[in-house]
Structure formats: C-alpha cells, structure tokens
Amino acid sequence: MQTINTHHRWKHYLLLLAGILCISWSAILVKLAGISGLSSGFYRMFIGTLGVIPFWLYYRKPITDWRGVRVAMLCGTFFAIDIALWNSSIMLSKAAISTLLANLAPVWVGVGAILILKEKPGRIFWTGTAISLLGVSIIIGIDQIASSKLNLGNTLAIIASMFYGAYLLIARKGRVNLDTISFTTISMASSSVVLGLICLFSSTPLWGFSTQTWLSLAALGLVPQLLGWLAINYALGHIKQTVASVSLLSQSVFTALFSVPILGEYLTVREIGGAAVVLSGIYLVNRKK
C-alpha cells in the first residue's frame, strides 16, 4: 500500500512540474505577441476557455458541490486581477523589480495558511522560501533592488502577488469535491469575463493585430493556460499549497532557459548562480517532512 501511495504522490509532483514547464512560456509568448499586457491577458484566458470547454463537455461529471463552483469563480477572479495588476506594474516600474515583488506569493500563502486555514508551515518551508527568494534577488541584482524606491508600479506588483497567493491558497479547497476539468473551466471563464470587463472599461484594443500576434496569443491560451493550469490545478488538489507555491517560483528559471534560443537572451554567471539557489530552496521545501 505504501508503494501505491508513493507512486501517486510522485505522479502529482510530475504533473506540477509539467504545468510549471508550460506556464514558463507565458512571458516569452507575451513578448512575441507584442501588444498590451491587458489584451494578451484577456486572450490568454479567453482562448484557454474555448480550448477547455470540449474537454469539459466530454469528461464532465455531475456538479453537486456548488460551494466548489463559487470557490472556482473566486479563484478565476483573483487570477484575472493578478494578471491585470502585474502587467500594469511592468509599465510603471522596472520589469525585473515587478517580477521579484510578484514572486512574494509564497509568503502570503504561508501567512494565509496560518490565519485562514489554521495550518502552520514548518521551519523547512520558511527556510526554503527565503532561499528561493534570495535566488530570485541574485538573478535580478540585489543592487538594483536596494536602489529602487517603492513607486506605484512596485505597489501594484505587491498587491498582484497577494491575489496570486490567494488563488493558490484557496484553489486546493475548491478542488476537494469539484473535478479538475469543471474547476478549471469555471475559473478560466470567470477570469475571461473579469479581464474582458477590465479591457472594456480601460478602452484597451482587442483586435487589429498581425498574424504573428494572433498565433502567439493562440499559443499563450493553449499551452500555458490550458495545458499548464489543467496540470497545476489537478496537482493542487493533492499537494500542499505551501509546497506548490514555492515550486512555482521555478517558473522564472525555466523562462530564462527557454529565452536563450527563442529571444536570444543569454544567462550571465550571476543569473546561473541565482537559478541554482532558487532550485535549492525548492528542493528543500519539497523534502519529506
């Protein structure tokens, strides 16, 4: 019986890794699209929703957990706000600083686990989180962080990290009695509506793009959003949200690796060292307690 449990546990970790690899293409595809972050955010969710609906119609199970439906809608709202705030913060501050502040999500997950779920992440979790954030700081440049003032862009990035943390915190609870396909479909549809309203009220253009842009948007919706978050949402139903949230920090490491052949952005010695520190922190958090 222990062997079976171990097998299933590693299956969930492998699914989480696959999901992280998929969402690691998000920033690259947004760059290739070359349009407003709000526009690409909307099409990421909208195209992803269109892609998941056929799976939902074929594999759907009777929905009896209406509380789970409400949680999925709340998750979708949080995720949409996270994308809107984070993309806006990049336009008002340094992209590197905004990325670091957005990665504060594991800290909010740990705090939320204590205050809301009455769980207490152990010393290993906090140590691993600190090491991972240190690695991200090394990649970006500690001197850049120290010399930067907390402007509006920085503030938006911090608030975005709170919404991202809230998504990770409650997603596991929403997956208790609601199947993965239904949860993902509902949350993605909710995100599409919220981001669509944001684009509408901010007069953000949603058409008139080039063929390359449309292809990039299609890939953005199908790979990071559809495949990536299907895998992650399934894993979140079986893995502690604190462990998953820190593991998601490795997204920045994989994005840097993928950017070499696609965008021609090569890693410096400092960035490679920082990536190693990030992975060390993630390994520590995922150790068996």
mmCIF file of C-alpha atoms in Angstrom:
data_model
loop_
_atom_site.group_PDB
_atom_site.id
_atom_site.type_symbol
_atom_site.label_atom_id
_atom_site.label_comp_id
_atom_site.label_asym_id
_atom_site.label_seq_id
_atom_site.Cartn_x
_atom_site.Cartn_y
_atom_site.Cartn_z
ATOM 1 C CA MET A 1 0.000 0.000 0.000
ATOM 2 C CA GLN A 2 2.885 2.335 0.788
ATOM 3 C CA THR A 3 4.289 1.776 -2.722
ATOM 4 C CA ILE A 4 0.976 2.766 -4.304
ATOM 5 C CA ASN A 5 0.750 5.925 -2.225
ATOM 6 C CA THR A 6 4.318 6.865 -3.128
ATOM 7 C CA HIS A 7 3.589 6.286 -6.816
ATOM 8 C CA HIS A 8 0.557 8.553 -6.730
ATOM 9 C CA ARG A 9 2.469 11.207 -4.803
ATOM 10 C CA TRP A 10 5.207 11.385 -7.438
ATOM 11 C CA LYS A 11 2.584 11.422 -10.202
ATOM 12 C CA HIS A 12 1.169 14.593 -8.671
ATOM 13 C CA TYR A 13 4.640 16.152 -8.426
ATOM 14 C CA LEU A 14 5.350 15.287 -12.069
ATOM 15 C CA LEU A 15 2.063 16.884 -13.103
ATOM 16 C CA LEU A 16 3.013 20.004 -11.170
ATOM 17 C CA LEU A 17 6.382 20.076 -12.964
ATOM 18 C CA ALA A 18 4.704 19.658 -16.364
ATOM 19 C CA GLY A 19 2.353 22.513 -15.555
ATOM 20 C CA ILE A 20 5.251 24.740 -14.483
ATOM 21 C CA LEU A 21 7.103 23.997 -17.730
ATOM 22 C CA CYS A 22 4.014 25.031 -19.703
ATOM 23 C CA ILE A 23 3.387 28.299 -17.858
ATOM 24 C CA SER A 24 7.093 29.131 -18.147
ATOM 25 C CA TRP A 25 6.337 30.087 -21.766
ATOM 26 C CA SER A 26 3.912 32.820 -20.688
ATOM 27 C CA ALA A 27 6.330 35.771 -20.611
ATOM 28 C CA ILE A 28 8.021 34.679 -23.859
ATOM 29 C CA LEU A 29 4.716 34.431 -25.717
ATOM 30 C CA VAL A 30 3.569 37.797 -24.340
ATOM 31 C CA LYS A 31 6.779 39.343 -25.711
ATOM 32 C CA LEU A 32 6.281 37.663 -29.082
ATOM 33 C CA ALA A 33 2.681 38.934 -29.206
ATOM 34 C CA GLY A 34 3.935 42.497 -28.770
ATOM 35 C CA ILE A 35 0.643 44.060 -27.629
ATOM 36 C CA SER A 36 -0.830 45.468 -24.418
ATOM 37 C CA GLY A 37 -0.479 43.214 -21.394
ATOM 38 C CA LEU A 38 -4.202 43.562 -20.700
ATOM 39 C CA SER A 39 -5.052 42.455 -24.256
ATOM 40 C CA SER A 40 -2.748 39.437 -24.146
ATOM 41 C CA GLY A 41 -4.060 38.607 -20.669
ATOM 42 C CA PHE A 42 -7.643 38.595 -21.909
ATOM 43 C CA TYR A 43 -6.913 36.380 -24.923
ATOM 44 C CA ARG A 44 -4.827 34.049 -22.794
ATOM 45 C CA MET A 45 -7.901 33.340 -20.666
ATOM 46 C CA PHE A 46 -10.484 33.524 -23.469
ATOM 47 C CA ILE A 47 -8.670 31.156 -25.841
ATOM 48 C CA GLY A 48 -7.839 28.867 -22.943
ATOM 49 C CA THR A 49 -11.518 28.753 -22.005
ATOM 50 C CA LEU A 50 -12.526 27.889 -25.567
ATOM 51 C CA GLY A 51 -9.931 25.110 -25.527
ATOM 52 C CA VAL A 52 -11.071 23.568 -22.240
ATOM 53 C CA ILE A 53 -14.830 23.576 -22.992
ATOM 54 C CA PRO A 54 -14.679 20.487 -25.310
ATOM 55 C CA PHE A 55 -12.822 18.554 -22.579
ATOM 56 C CA TRP A 56 -15.384 19.678 -20.026
ATOM 57 C CA LEU A 57 -18.333 18.614 -22.218
ATOM 58 C CA TYR A 58 -16.778 15.174 -22.766
ATOM 59 C CA TYR A 59 -15.375 14.413 -19.305
ATOM 60 C CA ARG A 60 -17.666 16.468 -17.111
ATOM 61 C CA LYS A 61 -19.147 14.962 -14.008
ATOM 62 C CA PRO A 62 -22.406 15.966 -12.323
ATOM 63 C CA ILE A 63 -21.771 19.108 -10.282
ATOM 64 C CA THR A 64 -23.125 18.753 -6.771
ATOM 65 C CA ASP A 65 -20.589 20.898 -4.902
ATOM 66 C CA TRP A 66 -21.935 24.406 -5.504
ATOM 67 C CA ARG A 67 -19.614 25.773 -2.862
ATOM 68 C CA GLY A 68 -16.750 24.490 -5.024
ATOM 69 C CA VAL A 69 -18.258 26.330 -8.003
ATOM 70 C CA ARG A 70 -18.242 29.588 -6.058
ATOM 71 C CA VAL A 71 -14.650 28.946 -4.986
ATOM 72 C CA ALA A 72 -13.647 28.302 -8.623
ATOM 73 C CA MET A 73 -15.253 31.591 -9.688
ATOM 74 C CA LEU A 74 -13.428 33.391 -6.894
ATOM 75 C CA CYS A 75 -10.141 31.786 -7.982
ATOM 76 C CA GLY A 76 -10.752 32.963 -11.545
ATOM 77 C CA THR A 77 -11.409 36.493 -10.329
ATOM 78 C CA PHE A 78 -8.234 36.520 -8.232
ATOM 79 C CA PHE A 79 -6.167 35.188 -11.141
ATOM 80 C CA ALA A 80 -7.572 37.821 -13.528
ATOM 81 C CA ILE A 81 -6.798 40.655 -11.107
ATOM 82 C CA ASP A 82 -3.306 39.258 -10.571
ATOM 83 C CA ILE A 83 -2.613 39.353 -14.323
ATOM 84 C CA ALA A 84 -4.087 42.834 -14.725
ATOM 85 C CA LEU A 85 -2.111 44.306 -11.814
ATOM 86 C CA TRP A 86 1.156 42.565 -12.659
ATOM 87 C CA ASN A 87 1.063 43.588 -16.336
ATOM 88 C CA SER A 88 0.236 47.163 -15.314
ATOM 89 C CA SER A 89 3.102 47.224 -12.808
ATOM 90 C CA ILE A 90 5.599 46.373 -15.546
ATOM 91 C CA MET A 91 4.542 49.516 -17.424
ATOM 92 C CA LEU A 92 5.139 51.687 -14.334
ATOM 93 C CA SER A 93 8.320 50.159 -12.903
ATOM 94 C CA LYS A 94 11.305 48.026 -13.833
ATOM 95 C CA ALA A 95 10.177 44.652 -15.143
ATOM 96 C CA ALA A 96 12.826 42.916 -13.016
ATOM 97 C CA ILE A 97 11.628 44.578 -9.800
ATOM 98 C CA SER A 98 7.969 43.836 -10.602
ATOM 99 C CA THR A 99 8.835 40.187 -11.235
ATOM 100 C CA LEU A 100 10.579 39.860 -7.871
ATOM 101 C CA LEU A 101 7.720 41.513 -5.966
ATOM 102 C CA ALA A 102 5.135 39.361 -7.770
ATOM 103 C CA ASN A 103 7.036 36.300 -6.511
ATOM 104 C CA LEU A 104 6.161 37.205 -2.924
ATOM 105 C CA ALA A 105 3.098 34.955 -3.349
ATOM 106 C CA PRO A 106 4.561 32.064 -1.264
ATOM 107 C CA VAL A 107 4.922 34.424 1.687
ATOM 108 C CA TRP A 108 1.226 35.381 1.506
ATOM 109 C CA VAL A 109 0.322 31.696 1.119
ATOM 110 C CA GLY A 110 2.190 30.887 4.320
ATOM 111 C CA VAL A 111 0.575 33.773 6.181
ATOM 112 C CA GLY A 112 -2.857 32.842 4.842
ATOM 113 C CA ALA A 113 -2.364 29.206 5.821
ATOM 114 C CA ILE A 114 -1.744 30.368 9.382
ATOM 115 C CA LEU A 115 -4.570 32.929 9.615
ATOM 116 C CA ILE A 116 -7.281 31.268 7.492
ATOM 117 C CA LEU A 117 -6.627 27.529 7.289
ATOM 118 C CA LYS A 118 -5.146 27.279 10.778
ATOM 119 C CA GLU A 119 -2.142 25.466 9.332
ATOM 120 C CA LYS A 120 1.400 26.214 10.419
ATOM 121 C CA PRO A 121 4.077 25.797 7.736
ATOM 122 C CA GLY A 122 7.204 24.378 9.345
ATOM 123 C CA ARG A 123 10.692 25.820 9.548
ATOM 124 C CA ILE A 124 11.694 23.949 6.385
ATOM 125 C CA PHE A 125 9.015 25.776 4.369
ATOM 126 C CA TRP A 126 10.057 29.235 5.557
ATOM 127 C CA THR A 127 13.760 28.443 5.085
ATOM 128 C CA GLY A 128 13.150 27.142 1.569
ATOM 129 C CA THR A 129 11.018 30.172 0.732
ATOM 130 C CA ALA A 130 13.742 32.545 1.974
ATOM 131 C CA ILE A 131 16.415 30.712 -0.050
ATOM 132 C CA SER A 132 14.243 30.751 -3.184
ATOM 133 C CA LEU A 133 13.521 34.476 -2.876
ATOM 134 C CA LEU A 134 17.237 35.094 -2.290
ATOM 135 C CA GLY A 135 17.940 33.248 -5.537
ATOM 136 C CA VAL A 136 15.419 35.410 -7.391
ATOM 137 C CA SER A 137 17.084 38.500 -5.869
ATOM 138 C CA ILE A 138 20.504 37.330 -7.097
ATOM 139 C CA ILE A 139 19.160 36.789 -10.617
ATOM 140 C CA ILE A 140 17.658 40.273 -10.732
ATOM 141 C CA GLY A 141 20.512 42.024 -8.925
ATOM 142 C CA ILE A 142 20.425 42.932 -5.247
ATOM 143 C CA ASP A 143 21.950 46.346 -6.038
ATOM 144 C CA GLN A 144 19.004 47.156 -8.341
ATOM 145 C CA ILE A 145 16.537 46.159 -5.635
ATOM 146 C CA ALA A 146 18.304 48.188 -2.933
ATOM 147 C CA SER A 147 18.424 51.348 -5.077
ATOM 148 C CA SER A 148 14.782 51.172 -6.194
ATOM 149 C CA LYS A 149 12.068 53.157 -4.468
ATOM 150 C CA LEU A 150 8.627 51.681 -3.856
ATOM 151 C CA ASN A 151 6.657 53.518 -6.555
ATOM 152 C CA LEU A 152 3.142 52.865 -7.841
ATOM 153 C CA GLY A 153 4.389 50.064 -10.084
ATOM 154 C CA ASN A 154 6.045 48.312 -7.153
ATOM 155 C CA THR A 155 2.891 48.686 -5.080
ATOM 156 C CA LEU A 156 0.762 47.159 -7.841
ATOM 157 C CA ALA A 157 3.186 44.203 -8.110
ATOM 158 C CA ILE A 158 2.961 43.556 -4.355
ATOM 159 C CA ILE A 159 -0.850 43.652 -4.479
ATOM 160 C CA ALA A 160 -0.739 41.329 -7.513
ATOM 161 C CA SER A 161 1.343 38.840 -5.518
ATOM 162 C CA MET A 162 -1.344 38.880 -2.812
ATOM 163 C CA PHE A 163 -4.044 37.933 -5.318
ATOM 164 C CA TYR A 164 -1.794 35.215 -6.791
ATOM 165 C CA GLY A 165 -1.174 33.886 -3.304
ATOM 166 C CA ALA A 166 -4.918 33.952 -2.584
ATOM 167 C CA TYR A 167 -5.524 31.913 -5.751
ATOM 168 C CA LEU A 168 -3.016 29.262 -4.697
ATOM 169 C CA LEU A 169 -4.340 29.243 -1.142
ATOM 170 C CA ILE A 170 -7.986 28.568 -1.940
ATOM 171 C CA ALA A 171 -7.592 26.502 -5.134
ATOM 172 C CA ARG A 172 -6.842 23.337 -3.163
ATOM 173 C CA LYS A 173 -10.020 23.772 -1.113
ATOM 174 C CA GLY A 174 -12.057 24.283 -4.269
ATOM 175 C CA ARG A 175 -10.715 21.007 -5.647
ATOM 176 C CA VAL A 176 -11.916 18.883 -2.724
ATOM 177 C CA ASN A 177 -15.242 17.833 -4.266
ATOM 178 C CA LEU A 178 -15.081 19.508 -7.681
ATOM 179 C CA ASP A 179 -13.352 17.668 -10.537
ATOM 180 C CA THR A 180 -10.343 19.258 -12.226
ATOM 181 C CA ILE A 181 -11.988 19.932 -15.597
ATOM 182 C CA SER A 182 -15.015 21.657 -14.044
ATOM 183 C CA PHE A 183 -12.866 23.687 -11.665
ATOM 184 C CA THR A 184 -10.523 24.809 -14.459
ATOM 185 C CA THR A 185 -13.356 25.645 -16.869
ATOM 186 C CA ILE A 186 -15.278 27.705 -14.327
ATOM 187 C CA SER A 187 -12.220 29.581 -13.055
ATOM 188 C CA MET A 188 -10.924 30.327 -16.565
ATOM 189 C CA ALA A 189 -14.332 31.527 -17.767
ATOM 190 C CA SER A 190 -14.553 33.812 -14.738
ATOM 191 C CA SER A 191 -11.090 35.208 -15.487
ATOM 192 C CA SER A 192 -12.094 35.861 -19.102
ATOM 193 C CA VAL A 193 -15.163 37.835 -18.019
ATOM 194 C CA VAL A 194 -13.232 39.888 -15.471
ATOM 195 C CA LEU A 195 -10.363 40.671 -17.852
ATOM 196 C CA GLY A 196 -12.840 41.440 -20.653
ATOM 197 C CA LEU A 197 -14.555 43.987 -18.406
ATOM 198 C CA ILE A 198 -11.187 45.484 -17.457
ATOM 199 C CA CYS A 199 -10.263 45.875 -21.140
ATOM 200 C CA LEU A 200 -13.697 47.344 -21.901
ATOM 201 C CA PHE A 201 -13.575 49.993 -19.177
ATOM 202 C CA SER A 202 -9.917 50.846 -19.908
ATOM 203 C CA SER A 203 -10.568 51.076 -23.687
ATOM 204 C CA THR A 204 -7.827 48.529 -24.377
ATOM 205 C CA PRO A 205 -7.799 47.401 -28.059
ATOM 206 C CA LEU A 206 -8.746 43.761 -28.645
ATOM 207 C CA TRP A 207 -8.466 43.477 -32.444
ATOM 208 C CA GLY A 208 -6.496 44.689 -35.472
ATOM 209 C CA PHE A 209 -3.436 42.532 -34.680
ATOM 210 C CA SER A 210 -0.926 40.882 -37.041
ATOM 211 C CA THR A 211 -0.895 37.180 -37.896
ATOM 212 C CA GLN A 212 2.172 36.616 -35.703
ATOM 213 C CA THR A 213 0.385 38.252 -32.789
ATOM 214 C CA TRP A 214 -2.701 36.041 -33.202
ATOM 215 C CA LEU A 215 -0.507 32.922 -33.383
ATOM 216 C CA SER A 216 1.318 33.965 -30.224
ATOM 217 C CA LEU A 217 -1.985 34.645 -28.455
ATOM 218 C CA ALA A 218 -3.324 31.222 -29.522
ATOM 219 C CA ALA A 219 -0.204 29.529 -28.141
ATOM 220 C CA LEU A 220 -0.484 31.624 -24.968
ATOM 221 C CA GLY A 221 -4.036 30.421 -24.384
ATOM 222 C CA LEU A 222 -3.448 26.772 -25.253
ATOM 223 C CA VAL A 223 -0.021 25.988 -23.749
ATOM 224 C CA PRO A 224 0.446 27.995 -20.521
ATOM 225 C CA GLN A 225 -3.216 28.491 -19.716
ATOM 226 C CA LEU A 226 -4.971 25.319 -20.929
ATOM 227 C CA LEU A 227 -2.324 22.613 -20.571
ATOM 228 C CA GLY A 228 -0.311 24.294 -17.830
ATOM 229 C CA TRP A 229 -3.127 25.148 -15.451
ATOM 230 C CA LEU A 230 -5.033 21.908 -16.055
ATOM 231 C CA ALA A 231 -1.965 20.087 -14.727
ATOM 232 C CA ILE A 232 -1.356 22.562 -11.896
ATOM 233 C CA ASN A 233 -5.000 22.643 -10.778
ATOM 234 C CA TYR A 234 -5.055 18.851 -10.624
ATOM 235 C CA ALA A 235 -1.817 18.796 -8.613
ATOM 236 C CA LEU A 236 -3.112 21.458 -6.211
ATOM 237 C CA GLY A 237 -5.860 19.069 -5.202
ATOM 238 C CA HIS A 238 -3.263 16.600 -3.889
ATOM 239 C CA ILE A 239 -0.217 18.685 -2.880
ATOM 240 C CA LYS A 240 0.065 21.168 -0.026
ATOM 241 C CA GLN A 241 -0.496 24.692 -1.335
ATOM 242 C CA THR A 242 2.608 25.913 0.519
ATOM 243 C CA VAL A 243 4.823 23.393 -1.285
ATOM 244 C CA ALA A 244 3.198 24.076 -4.664
ATOM 245 C CA SER A 245 3.503 27.857 -4.310
ATOM 246 C CA VAL A 246 7.263 27.730 -3.717
ATOM 247 C CA SER A 247 7.714 25.191 -6.525
ATOM 248 C CA LEU A 248 6.018 27.654 -8.889
ATOM 249 C CA LEU A 249 8.955 30.022 -8.288
ATOM 250 C CA SER A 250 10.958 27.795 -10.660
ATOM 251 C CA GLN A 251 8.855 29.255 -13.491
ATOM 252 C CA SER A 252 11.298 32.176 -13.712
ATOM 253 C CA VAL A 253 14.245 29.774 -14.005
ATOM 254 C CA PHE A 254 12.707 27.799 -16.860
ATOM 255 C CA THR A 255 11.604 31.001 -18.596
ATOM 256 C CA ALA A 256 15.223 32.195 -18.553
ATOM 257 C CA LEU A 257 16.391 28.902 -20.068
ATOM 258 C CA PHE A 258 13.738 28.939 -22.806
ATOM 259 C CA SER A 259 14.530 32.581 -23.613
ATOM 260 C CA VAL A 260 18.028 31.675 -24.839
ATOM 261 C CA PRO A 261 17.022 30.005 -28.132
ATOM 262 C CA ILE A 262 13.748 31.918 -28.625
ATOM 263 C CA LEU A 263 14.607 35.508 -27.660
ATOM 264 C CA GLY A 264 18.405 35.316 -27.723
ATOM 265 C CA GLU A 265 18.612 36.288 -24.044
ATOM 266 C CA TYR A 266 21.640 34.532 -22.550
ATOM 267 C CA LEU A 267 22.187 33.889 -18.854
ATOM 268 C CA THR A 268 25.075 35.575 -17.048
ATOM 269 C CA VAL A 269 27.162 33.825 -14.400
ATOM 270 C CA ARG A 270 25.204 35.695 -11.704
ATOM 271 C CA GLU A 271 21.884 34.573 -13.161
ATOM 272 C CA ILE A 272 23.013 30.953 -13.351
ATOM 273 C CA GLY A 273 24.119 31.118 -9.718
ATOM 274 C CA GLY A 274 20.791 32.643 -8.704
ATOM 275 C CA ALA A 275 18.904 29.921 -10.566
ATOM 276 C CA ALA A 276 20.852 27.283 -8.639
ATOM 277 C CA VAL A 277 19.898 28.967 -5.355
ATOM 278 C CA VAL A 278 16.211 29.035 -6.376
ATOM 279 C CA LEU A 279 16.246 25.339 -7.188
ATOM 280 C CA SER A 280 17.992 24.605 -3.874
ATOM 281 C CA GLY A 281 15.196 26.344 -1.985
ATOM 282 C CA ILE A 282 12.542 24.455 -3.926
ATOM 283 C CA TYR A 283 14.293 21.140 -3.206
ATOM 284 C CA LEU A 284 14.365 21.977 0.492
ATOM 285 C CA VAL A 285 10.641 22.762 0.620
ATOM 286 C CA ASN A 286 9.780 19.549 -1.227
ATOM 287 C CA ARG A 287 11.769 17.347 1.131
ATOM 288 C CA LYS A 288 9.713 14.795 3.016
ATOM 289 C CA LYS A 289 8.933 16.172 6.456
#
